[in-house]
Short mmCIF file of N, CA and C in Angstrom, two decimals:
data_model
loop_
_atom_site.label_atom_id
_atom_site.label_comp_id
_atom_site.label_asym_id
_atom_site.label_seq_id
_atom_site.Cartn_x
_atom_site.Cartn_y
_atom_site.Cartn_z
N MET A 10 11.12 6.56 -16.22
CA MET A 10 10.75 5.54 -15.21
C MET A 10 11.62 5.67 -13.96
N THR A 11 10.92 5.42 -12.84
CA THR A 11 11.59 5.49 -11.59
C THR A 11 11.78 4.08 -11.05
N ALA A 12 13.02 3.70 -10.86
CA ALA A 12 13.36 2.37 -10.24
C ALA A 12 13.03 2.40 -8.81
N PRO A 13 12.85 1.20 -8.26
CA PRO A 13 12.59 1.10 -6.71
C PRO A 13 13.77 1.89 -6.05
N ARG A 14 13.39 2.58 -5.05
CA ARG A 14 14.39 3.34 -4.29
C ARG A 14 14.38 2.79 -2.87
N ALA A 15 15.60 2.26 -2.49
CA ALA A 15 15.66 1.79 -1.12
C ALA A 15 15.86 3.09 -0.27
N THR A 16 14.99 3.34 0.68
CA THR A 16 15.07 4.53 1.50
C THR A 16 15.69 4.21 2.82
N SER A 17 15.98 2.94 3.08
CA SER A 17 16.56 2.54 4.32
C SER A 17 17.17 1.18 4.11
N PRO A 18 17.98 0.63 4.97
CA PRO A 18 18.54 -0.72 4.78
C PRO A 18 17.39 -1.70 4.51
N PRO A 19 17.54 -2.67 3.49
CA PRO A 19 16.46 -3.64 3.30
C PRO A 19 16.19 -4.45 4.50
N ASP A 20 17.18 -4.65 5.35
CA ASP A 20 16.93 -5.36 6.62
C ASP A 20 16.39 -4.56 7.67
N ALA A 21 15.09 -4.68 7.90
CA ALA A 21 14.34 -3.76 8.92
C ALA A 21 14.71 -4.27 10.29
N PRO A 22 14.80 -3.40 11.20
CA PRO A 22 15.03 -3.81 12.67
C PRO A 22 14.04 -4.83 13.00
N SER A 23 14.39 -5.79 13.89
CA SER A 23 13.57 -6.82 14.43
C SER A 23 12.20 -6.14 14.85
N GLY A 24 11.09 -6.74 14.44
CA GLY A 24 9.78 -6.28 14.78
C GLY A 24 9.29 -5.10 14.02
N SER A 25 10.13 -4.51 13.21
CA SER A 25 9.64 -3.37 12.43
C SER A 25 8.92 -3.81 11.26
N ILE A 26 7.90 -3.01 10.92
CA ILE A 26 6.97 -3.23 9.74
C ILE A 26 7.72 -2.70 8.56
N LYS A 27 7.90 -3.51 7.49
CA LYS A 27 8.60 -3.06 6.24
C LYS A 27 7.44 -2.49 5.35
N VAL A 28 7.63 -1.19 4.89
CA VAL A 28 6.62 -0.54 4.15
C VAL A 28 7.10 -0.17 2.66
N LEU A 29 6.45 -0.39 1.74
CA LEU A 29 6.84 0.01 0.36
C LEU A 29 5.72 1.08 0.01
N VAL A 30 6.12 2.21 -0.51
CA VAL A 30 5.27 3.30 -0.88
C VAL A 30 5.25 3.37 -2.47
N VAL A 31 4.03 3.14 -2.98
CA VAL A 31 3.86 3.11 -4.41
C VAL A 31 2.83 4.22 -4.77
N VAL A 32 3.44 5.34 -5.13
CA VAL A 32 2.56 6.53 -5.42
C VAL A 32 3.26 7.24 -6.66
N ALA A 33 2.32 7.69 -7.59
CA ALA A 33 2.89 8.24 -8.92
C ALA A 33 3.49 9.63 -8.70
N ASP A 34 3.01 10.45 -7.93
CA ASP A 34 3.50 11.84 -7.64
C ASP A 34 4.78 11.80 -6.84
N HIS A 35 5.91 12.22 -7.38
CA HIS A 35 7.13 12.09 -6.60
C HIS A 35 7.11 12.97 -5.33
N ARG A 36 6.43 14.02 -5.29
CA ARG A 36 6.36 14.85 -4.10
C ARG A 36 5.58 14.14 -2.97
N VAL A 37 4.54 13.56 -3.32
CA VAL A 37 3.67 12.78 -2.36
C VAL A 37 4.52 11.63 -1.91
N ARG A 38 5.04 10.85 -2.86
CA ARG A 38 5.83 9.57 -2.60
C ARG A 38 6.89 9.85 -1.56
N GLU A 39 7.71 10.83 -1.83
CA GLU A 39 8.94 11.17 -1.13
C GLU A 39 8.56 11.70 0.24
N SER A 40 7.57 12.58 0.36
CA SER A 40 7.11 13.08 1.64
C SER A 40 6.46 12.03 2.54
N MET A 41 5.75 11.08 1.95
CA MET A 41 5.18 10.04 2.70
C MET A 41 6.25 9.16 3.16
N ALA A 42 7.22 8.82 2.35
CA ALA A 42 8.33 7.89 2.79
C ALA A 42 9.14 8.56 3.88
N ASP A 43 9.38 9.85 3.77
CA ASP A 43 10.07 10.58 4.83
C ASP A 43 9.31 10.59 6.19
N VAL A 44 7.99 10.91 6.09
CA VAL A 44 7.22 10.91 7.38
C VAL A 44 7.16 9.63 7.99
N LEU A 45 6.89 8.51 7.17
CA LEU A 45 6.77 7.18 7.72
C LEU A 45 8.11 6.68 8.23
N GLY A 46 9.21 7.09 7.66
CA GLY A 46 10.53 6.69 8.12
C GLY A 46 10.82 7.26 9.50
N LEU A 47 10.10 8.26 9.91
CA LEU A 47 10.40 8.85 11.36
C LEU A 47 9.51 8.14 12.33
N SER A 48 8.54 7.20 11.86
CA SER A 48 7.68 6.49 12.76
C SER A 48 8.29 5.36 13.45
N PRO A 49 8.34 5.25 14.80
CA PRO A 49 8.94 4.07 15.39
C PRO A 49 8.13 2.82 15.01
N GLY A 50 8.81 1.74 14.77
CA GLY A 50 8.20 0.54 14.31
C GLY A 50 7.93 0.35 12.86
N LEU A 51 8.29 1.39 12.02
CA LEU A 51 8.10 1.27 10.54
C LEU A 51 9.44 1.49 9.96
N THR A 52 9.73 0.70 8.91
CA THR A 52 10.89 0.92 8.06
C THR A 52 10.44 1.02 6.74
N VAL A 53 10.68 2.12 6.00
CA VAL A 53 10.30 2.32 4.56
C VAL A 53 11.46 1.58 3.77
N VAL A 54 11.20 0.49 3.23
CA VAL A 54 12.19 -0.20 2.48
C VAL A 54 12.37 0.25 1.05
N GLY A 55 11.40 0.99 0.57
CA GLY A 55 11.57 1.43 -0.87
C GLY A 55 10.26 2.20 -1.28
N SER A 56 10.32 2.73 -2.50
CA SER A 56 9.21 3.47 -3.08
C SER A 56 9.28 3.23 -4.61
N ALA A 57 8.12 3.39 -5.23
CA ALA A 57 8.04 3.16 -6.60
C ALA A 57 6.97 4.10 -7.24
N SER A 58 7.08 4.52 -8.54
CA SER A 58 6.17 5.42 -9.09
C SER A 58 5.25 4.88 -10.23
N HIS A 59 5.56 3.50 -10.48
CA HIS A 59 4.67 2.92 -11.62
C HIS A 59 4.69 1.36 -11.42
N GLN A 60 3.89 0.73 -12.11
CA GLN A 60 3.64 -0.67 -12.01
C GLN A 60 4.81 -1.56 -11.96
N GLY A 61 5.61 -1.37 -12.98
CA GLY A 61 6.86 -2.17 -13.15
C GLY A 61 7.77 -2.05 -12.04
N ALA A 62 8.05 -0.81 -11.61
CA ALA A 62 8.89 -0.57 -10.47
C ALA A 62 8.35 -1.21 -9.19
N ALA A 63 7.01 -1.14 -9.00
CA ALA A 63 6.32 -1.62 -7.84
C ALA A 63 6.50 -3.21 -7.78
N LEU A 64 6.41 -3.83 -8.95
CA LEU A 64 6.47 -5.31 -8.88
C LEU A 64 7.89 -5.64 -8.66
N THR A 65 8.85 -4.98 -9.20
CA THR A 65 10.30 -5.22 -8.90
C THR A 65 10.57 -4.99 -7.41
N ALA A 66 10.06 -3.95 -6.83
CA ALA A 66 10.31 -3.64 -5.39
C ALA A 66 9.71 -4.75 -4.46
N VAL A 67 8.46 -5.14 -4.78
CA VAL A 67 7.74 -6.04 -4.09
C VAL A 67 8.60 -7.37 -4.06
N THR A 68 9.13 -7.85 -5.24
CA THR A 68 9.87 -8.98 -5.30
C THR A 68 11.19 -8.95 -4.58
N GLU A 69 11.86 -7.79 -4.72
CA GLU A 69 13.22 -7.69 -4.11
C GLU A 69 13.15 -7.29 -2.70
N LEU A 70 12.23 -6.51 -2.27
CA LEU A 70 12.27 -5.94 -0.89
C LEU A 70 11.34 -6.67 0.06
N GLN A 71 10.38 -7.45 -0.37
CA GLN A 71 9.46 -8.31 0.45
C GLN A 71 8.81 -7.46 1.63
N PRO A 72 8.05 -6.41 1.23
CA PRO A 72 7.46 -5.54 2.21
C PRO A 72 6.33 -6.33 2.96
N ASP A 73 6.10 -5.77 4.17
CA ASP A 73 4.90 -6.28 4.94
C ASP A 73 3.59 -5.58 4.57
N VAL A 74 3.81 -4.31 4.15
CA VAL A 74 2.67 -3.51 3.80
C VAL A 74 3.17 -2.76 2.54
N VAL A 75 2.21 -2.68 1.41
CA VAL A 75 2.30 -1.89 0.27
C VAL A 75 1.31 -0.79 0.33
N ILE A 76 1.79 0.45 0.31
CA ILE A 76 0.81 1.61 0.16
C ILE A 76 0.69 1.88 -1.27
N LEU A 77 -0.56 1.74 -1.77
CA LEU A 77 -0.82 1.87 -3.15
C LEU A 77 -1.63 2.98 -3.54
N ASP A 78 -1.17 3.78 -4.56
CA ASP A 78 -1.95 4.83 -5.21
C ASP A 78 -2.76 4.21 -6.33
N PRO A 79 -4.05 4.36 -6.35
CA PRO A 79 -4.86 3.74 -7.31
C PRO A 79 -4.78 4.44 -8.71
N ARG A 80 -4.07 5.52 -8.75
CA ARG A 80 -3.98 6.36 -9.98
C ARG A 80 -2.64 6.29 -10.63
N LEU A 81 -2.02 5.16 -10.54
CA LEU A 81 -0.71 5.06 -11.26
C LEU A 81 -0.84 5.12 -12.79
N PRO A 82 0.12 5.75 -13.41
CA PRO A 82 -0.04 6.09 -14.81
C PRO A 82 -0.18 4.86 -15.69
N ASP A 83 0.31 3.72 -15.38
CA ASP A 83 0.27 2.51 -16.32
C ASP A 83 -0.75 1.50 -15.81
N VAL A 84 -1.63 1.83 -15.00
CA VAL A 84 -2.60 0.89 -14.41
C VAL A 84 -3.96 1.32 -14.65
N ASP A 85 -4.81 0.51 -15.20
CA ASP A 85 -6.15 0.89 -15.53
C ASP A 85 -7.03 0.94 -14.30
N ALA A 86 -7.26 -0.13 -13.77
CA ALA A 86 -8.09 -0.22 -12.47
C ALA A 86 -7.36 -0.59 -11.26
N GLY A 87 -6.22 -1.19 -11.41
CA GLY A 87 -5.36 -1.55 -10.29
C GLY A 87 -5.67 -2.95 -9.82
N VAL A 88 -6.76 -3.55 -10.13
CA VAL A 88 -7.08 -4.93 -9.66
C VAL A 88 -6.02 -5.99 -10.15
N ALA A 89 -5.64 -5.83 -11.40
CA ALA A 89 -4.55 -6.75 -11.88
C ALA A 89 -3.30 -6.51 -11.08
N LEU A 90 -2.79 -5.30 -10.70
CA LEU A 90 -1.70 -5.08 -10.01
C LEU A 90 -1.75 -5.72 -8.58
N VAL A 91 -2.82 -5.53 -7.96
CA VAL A 91 -3.13 -6.11 -6.57
C VAL A 91 -3.01 -7.67 -6.78
N ALA A 92 -3.56 -8.22 -7.70
CA ALA A 92 -3.54 -9.69 -7.87
C ALA A 92 -1.99 -10.17 -8.16
N VAL A 93 -1.23 -9.44 -8.85
CA VAL A 93 0.14 -9.84 -9.16
C VAL A 93 0.95 -9.66 -7.81
N ILE A 94 0.80 -8.53 -7.11
CA ILE A 94 1.41 -8.33 -5.71
C ILE A 94 1.14 -9.48 -4.85
N ARG A 95 -0.11 -9.85 -4.84
CA ARG A 95 -0.52 -11.05 -3.90
C ARG A 95 0.13 -12.34 -4.41
N GLN A 96 0.32 -12.54 -5.69
CA GLN A 96 0.98 -13.69 -6.19
C GLN A 96 2.48 -13.70 -5.81
N VAL A 97 3.14 -12.55 -6.11
CA VAL A 97 4.52 -12.42 -5.85
C VAL A 97 4.91 -12.39 -4.36
N GLU A 98 4.14 -11.77 -3.52
CA GLU A 98 4.39 -11.65 -2.20
C GLU A 98 3.16 -11.86 -1.36
N PRO A 99 2.63 -13.12 -1.20
CA PRO A 99 1.33 -13.41 -0.62
C PRO A 99 1.11 -12.81 0.76
N GLY A 100 2.14 -12.68 1.49
CA GLY A 100 2.02 -12.20 2.88
C GLY A 100 1.94 -10.56 3.04
N ALA A 101 2.14 -9.92 1.87
CA ALA A 101 2.07 -8.43 1.89
C ALA A 101 0.63 -7.99 2.04
N ARG A 102 0.41 -7.03 2.90
CA ARG A 102 -0.86 -6.41 3.01
C ARG A 102 -0.91 -5.13 2.16
N ILE A 103 -2.03 -4.83 1.63
CA ILE A 103 -2.10 -3.76 0.59
C ILE A 103 -3.11 -2.72 1.22
N LEU A 104 -2.64 -1.56 1.46
CA LEU A 104 -3.33 -0.39 1.89
C LEU A 104 -3.47 0.63 0.75
N LEU A 105 -4.75 0.84 0.40
CA LEU A 105 -5.00 1.71 -0.84
C LEU A 105 -5.29 3.17 -0.27
N MET A 106 -4.56 4.13 -0.86
CA MET A 106 -4.75 5.52 -0.59
C MET A 106 -5.78 6.11 -1.60
N GLY A 107 -7.00 6.26 -1.06
CA GLY A 107 -8.07 6.77 -2.06
C GLY A 107 -8.75 8.06 -1.63
N TRP A 108 -9.50 8.64 -2.50
CA TRP A 108 -10.21 9.89 -2.12
C TRP A 108 -11.40 9.64 -1.28
N SER A 109 -12.11 8.61 -1.69
CA SER A 109 -13.28 8.06 -0.96
C SER A 109 -13.75 6.75 -1.60
N ILE A 110 -14.55 6.01 -0.84
CA ILE A 110 -15.03 4.68 -1.51
C ILE A 110 -15.88 4.94 -2.67
N GLU A 111 -16.61 6.10 -2.70
CA GLU A 111 -17.44 6.36 -3.87
C GLU A 111 -16.57 6.58 -5.18
N HIS A 112 -15.37 7.01 -5.03
CA HIS A 112 -14.56 7.40 -6.18
C HIS A 112 -13.62 6.16 -6.56
N GLU A 113 -13.66 5.19 -5.77
CA GLU A 113 -12.70 4.02 -6.15
C GLU A 113 -13.48 2.89 -6.84
N ASN A 114 -12.93 2.20 -7.65
CA ASN A 114 -13.42 1.02 -8.34
C ASN A 114 -13.85 0.00 -7.32
N ALA A 115 -15.05 -0.47 -7.29
CA ALA A 115 -15.47 -1.40 -6.30
C ALA A 115 -14.65 -2.77 -6.23
N ASP A 116 -14.31 -3.19 -7.38
CA ASP A 116 -13.49 -4.46 -7.49
C ASP A 116 -12.15 -4.20 -6.82
N LEU A 117 -11.58 -3.01 -7.16
CA LEU A 117 -10.24 -2.67 -6.58
C LEU A 117 -10.43 -2.49 -5.01
N ALA A 118 -11.38 -1.86 -4.60
CA ALA A 118 -11.54 -1.60 -3.20
C ALA A 118 -11.79 -2.94 -2.53
N ALA A 119 -12.42 -3.94 -3.07
CA ALA A 119 -12.72 -5.20 -2.49
C ALA A 119 -11.40 -6.03 -2.51
N SER A 120 -10.44 -5.78 -3.30
CA SER A 120 -9.27 -6.61 -3.47
C SER A 120 -8.10 -6.24 -2.48
N VAL A 121 -8.28 -5.09 -1.87
CA VAL A 121 -7.16 -4.58 -0.92
C VAL A 121 -7.43 -4.94 0.41
N ASP A 122 -6.55 -4.77 1.38
CA ASP A 122 -6.82 -5.03 2.77
C ASP A 122 -7.49 -3.95 3.51
N ARG A 123 -7.26 -2.69 3.01
CA ARG A 123 -7.83 -1.51 3.72
C ARG A 123 -7.64 -0.33 2.74
N ILE A 124 -8.63 0.59 2.95
CA ILE A 124 -8.62 1.88 2.21
C ILE A 124 -8.57 2.91 3.23
N ILE A 125 -7.66 3.98 2.99
CA ILE A 125 -7.52 5.06 3.88
C ILE A 125 -7.64 6.32 2.99
N ASP A 126 -8.31 7.26 3.53
CA ASP A 126 -8.46 8.56 2.79
C ASP A 126 -7.06 9.16 2.54
N ARG A 127 -6.76 9.60 1.41
CA ARG A 127 -5.38 10.09 1.10
C ARG A 127 -5.08 11.37 1.78
N CYS A 128 -6.15 12.03 2.30
CA CYS A 128 -5.92 13.32 3.12
C CYS A 128 -5.92 13.05 4.61
N ALA A 129 -5.84 11.73 5.01
CA ALA A 129 -5.82 11.44 6.45
C ALA A 129 -4.59 11.97 7.03
N PRO A 130 -4.56 12.38 8.31
CA PRO A 130 -3.36 12.73 8.97
C PRO A 130 -2.32 11.65 9.09
N PRO A 131 -1.09 11.94 9.13
CA PRO A 131 0.00 10.96 9.20
C PRO A 131 -0.15 9.95 10.26
N ASP A 132 -0.66 10.45 11.48
CA ASP A 132 -0.91 9.46 12.57
C ASP A 132 -1.92 8.36 12.15
N ASP A 133 -2.94 8.72 11.44
CA ASP A 133 -3.96 7.73 10.98
C ASP A 133 -3.42 6.80 10.04
N LEU A 134 -2.45 7.28 9.17
CA LEU A 134 -1.78 6.39 8.21
C LEU A 134 -0.95 5.37 8.93
N VAL A 135 -0.20 5.90 9.93
CA VAL A 135 0.66 5.05 10.73
C VAL A 135 -0.11 3.96 11.45
N THR A 136 -1.19 4.40 12.05
CA THR A 136 -2.08 3.40 12.70
C THR A 136 -2.66 2.39 11.79
N ALA A 137 -3.12 2.84 10.59
CA ALA A 137 -3.63 1.93 9.65
C ALA A 137 -2.57 0.81 9.18
N ILE A 138 -1.38 1.31 8.92
CA ILE A 138 -0.30 0.47 8.58
C ILE A 138 -0.10 -0.63 9.65
N GLY A 139 -0.01 -0.22 10.88
CA GLY A 139 0.19 -1.15 11.98
C GLY A 139 -1.04 -2.11 12.10
N ASP A 140 -2.19 -1.60 11.90
CA ASP A 140 -3.39 -2.53 12.03
C ASP A 140 -3.37 -3.50 10.92
N VAL A 141 -3.10 -3.15 9.71
CA VAL A 141 -3.08 -4.01 8.50
C VAL A 141 -1.96 -5.00 8.64
N ALA A 142 -0.86 -4.56 9.15
CA ALA A 142 0.32 -5.45 9.25
C ALA A 142 0.11 -6.53 10.27
N ARG A 143 -0.61 -6.17 11.36
CA ARG A 143 -0.85 -7.12 12.45
C ARG A 143 -1.95 -7.97 12.21
N SER A 144 -2.85 -7.75 11.21
CA SER A 144 -3.92 -8.50 11.05
C SER A 144 -3.53 -9.95 10.61
N GLY A 145 -4.06 -10.97 11.38
CA GLY A 145 -3.61 -12.29 11.03
C GLY A 145 -4.29 -12.86 9.84
N THR A 146 -5.36 -12.34 9.49
CA THR A 146 -6.09 -12.87 8.27
C THR A 146 -6.36 -11.75 7.28
N ARG A 147 -6.53 -11.99 6.04
CA ARG A 147 -6.94 -11.04 5.14
C ARG A 147 -8.40 -11.33 4.78
N PRO A 148 -9.28 -10.26 4.72
CA PRO A 148 -8.91 -8.85 4.66
C PRO A 148 -9.20 -8.15 5.99
N MET A 149 -8.45 -7.19 6.29
CA MET A 149 -8.65 -6.38 7.41
C MET A 149 -9.21 -5.01 6.79
N LEU A 150 -10.53 -4.79 6.74
CA LEU A 150 -11.10 -3.75 5.96
C LEU A 150 -11.81 -2.76 6.85
N ASP A 151 -11.66 -1.49 6.59
CA ASP A 151 -12.41 -0.42 7.23
C ASP A 151 -13.84 -0.53 6.74
N SER A 152 -14.68 0.18 7.32
CA SER A 152 -16.21 0.06 6.89
C SER A 152 -16.42 0.44 5.48
N ALA A 153 -15.68 1.39 4.98
CA ALA A 153 -15.87 1.83 3.52
C ALA A 153 -15.40 0.62 2.54
N ALA A 154 -14.29 0.02 2.86
CA ALA A 154 -13.87 -1.10 2.00
C ALA A 154 -14.85 -2.24 2.12
N ALA A 155 -15.29 -2.48 3.37
CA ALA A 155 -16.40 -3.64 3.48
C ALA A 155 -17.47 -3.34 2.63
N ARG A 156 -18.07 -2.08 2.59
CA ARG A 156 -19.16 -1.78 1.70
C ARG A 156 -18.90 -2.01 0.24
N ALA A 157 -17.64 -1.70 -0.16
CA ALA A 157 -17.23 -1.90 -1.55
C ALA A 157 -17.22 -3.43 -1.82
N ARG A 158 -16.67 -4.16 -0.87
CA ARG A 158 -16.66 -5.61 -1.10
C ARG A 158 -18.05 -6.20 -1.25
N THR A 159 -18.99 -5.74 -0.45
CA THR A 159 -20.41 -6.14 -0.53
C THR A 159 -20.96 -5.83 -1.85
N ALA A 160 -20.73 -4.54 -2.20
CA ALA A 160 -21.25 -4.05 -3.57
C ALA A 160 -20.62 -4.86 -4.74
N ALA A 161 -19.34 -5.20 -4.68
CA ALA A 161 -18.65 -5.98 -5.78
C ALA A 161 -19.20 -7.31 -5.87
N GLN A 162 -19.60 -7.94 -4.80
CA GLN A 162 -20.11 -9.28 -4.75
C GLN A 162 -21.65 -9.42 -5.19
N SER A 163 -22.28 -8.32 -5.22
CA SER A 163 -23.77 -8.35 -5.57
C SER A 163 -23.93 -8.06 -7.06
#
């Protein structure tokens, strides 16, 4: 089990968006945290590789944005994890890293604030984090997530 890892001081610079990276694969998780840590305006406050560590990190680190891998080893569909994150830290925005809307569970896609292709360039990820963090109301969905929300409701 991987415990939450603080990758920078928990106190983010004023105006900085606090990001938690929750990805099962350590190579992807660490690379993403490193790249995002270089982005002005973002502070990666921690990372986690499984559900338990993610919930601990959300509670302790109070991120503005949680980047979530829908393929965590101990999560079936991810919807329950999203619900618990929202209960523990209601202000946190959740950005799902998916392959495509067709490959994601419609209920999961409808429960997050935004979905971004996991192969998107780093600049697109940084932009999505900023957009989601600054959205005043939930949800801030891209068109793919909006389609999933509509499908889940019908």
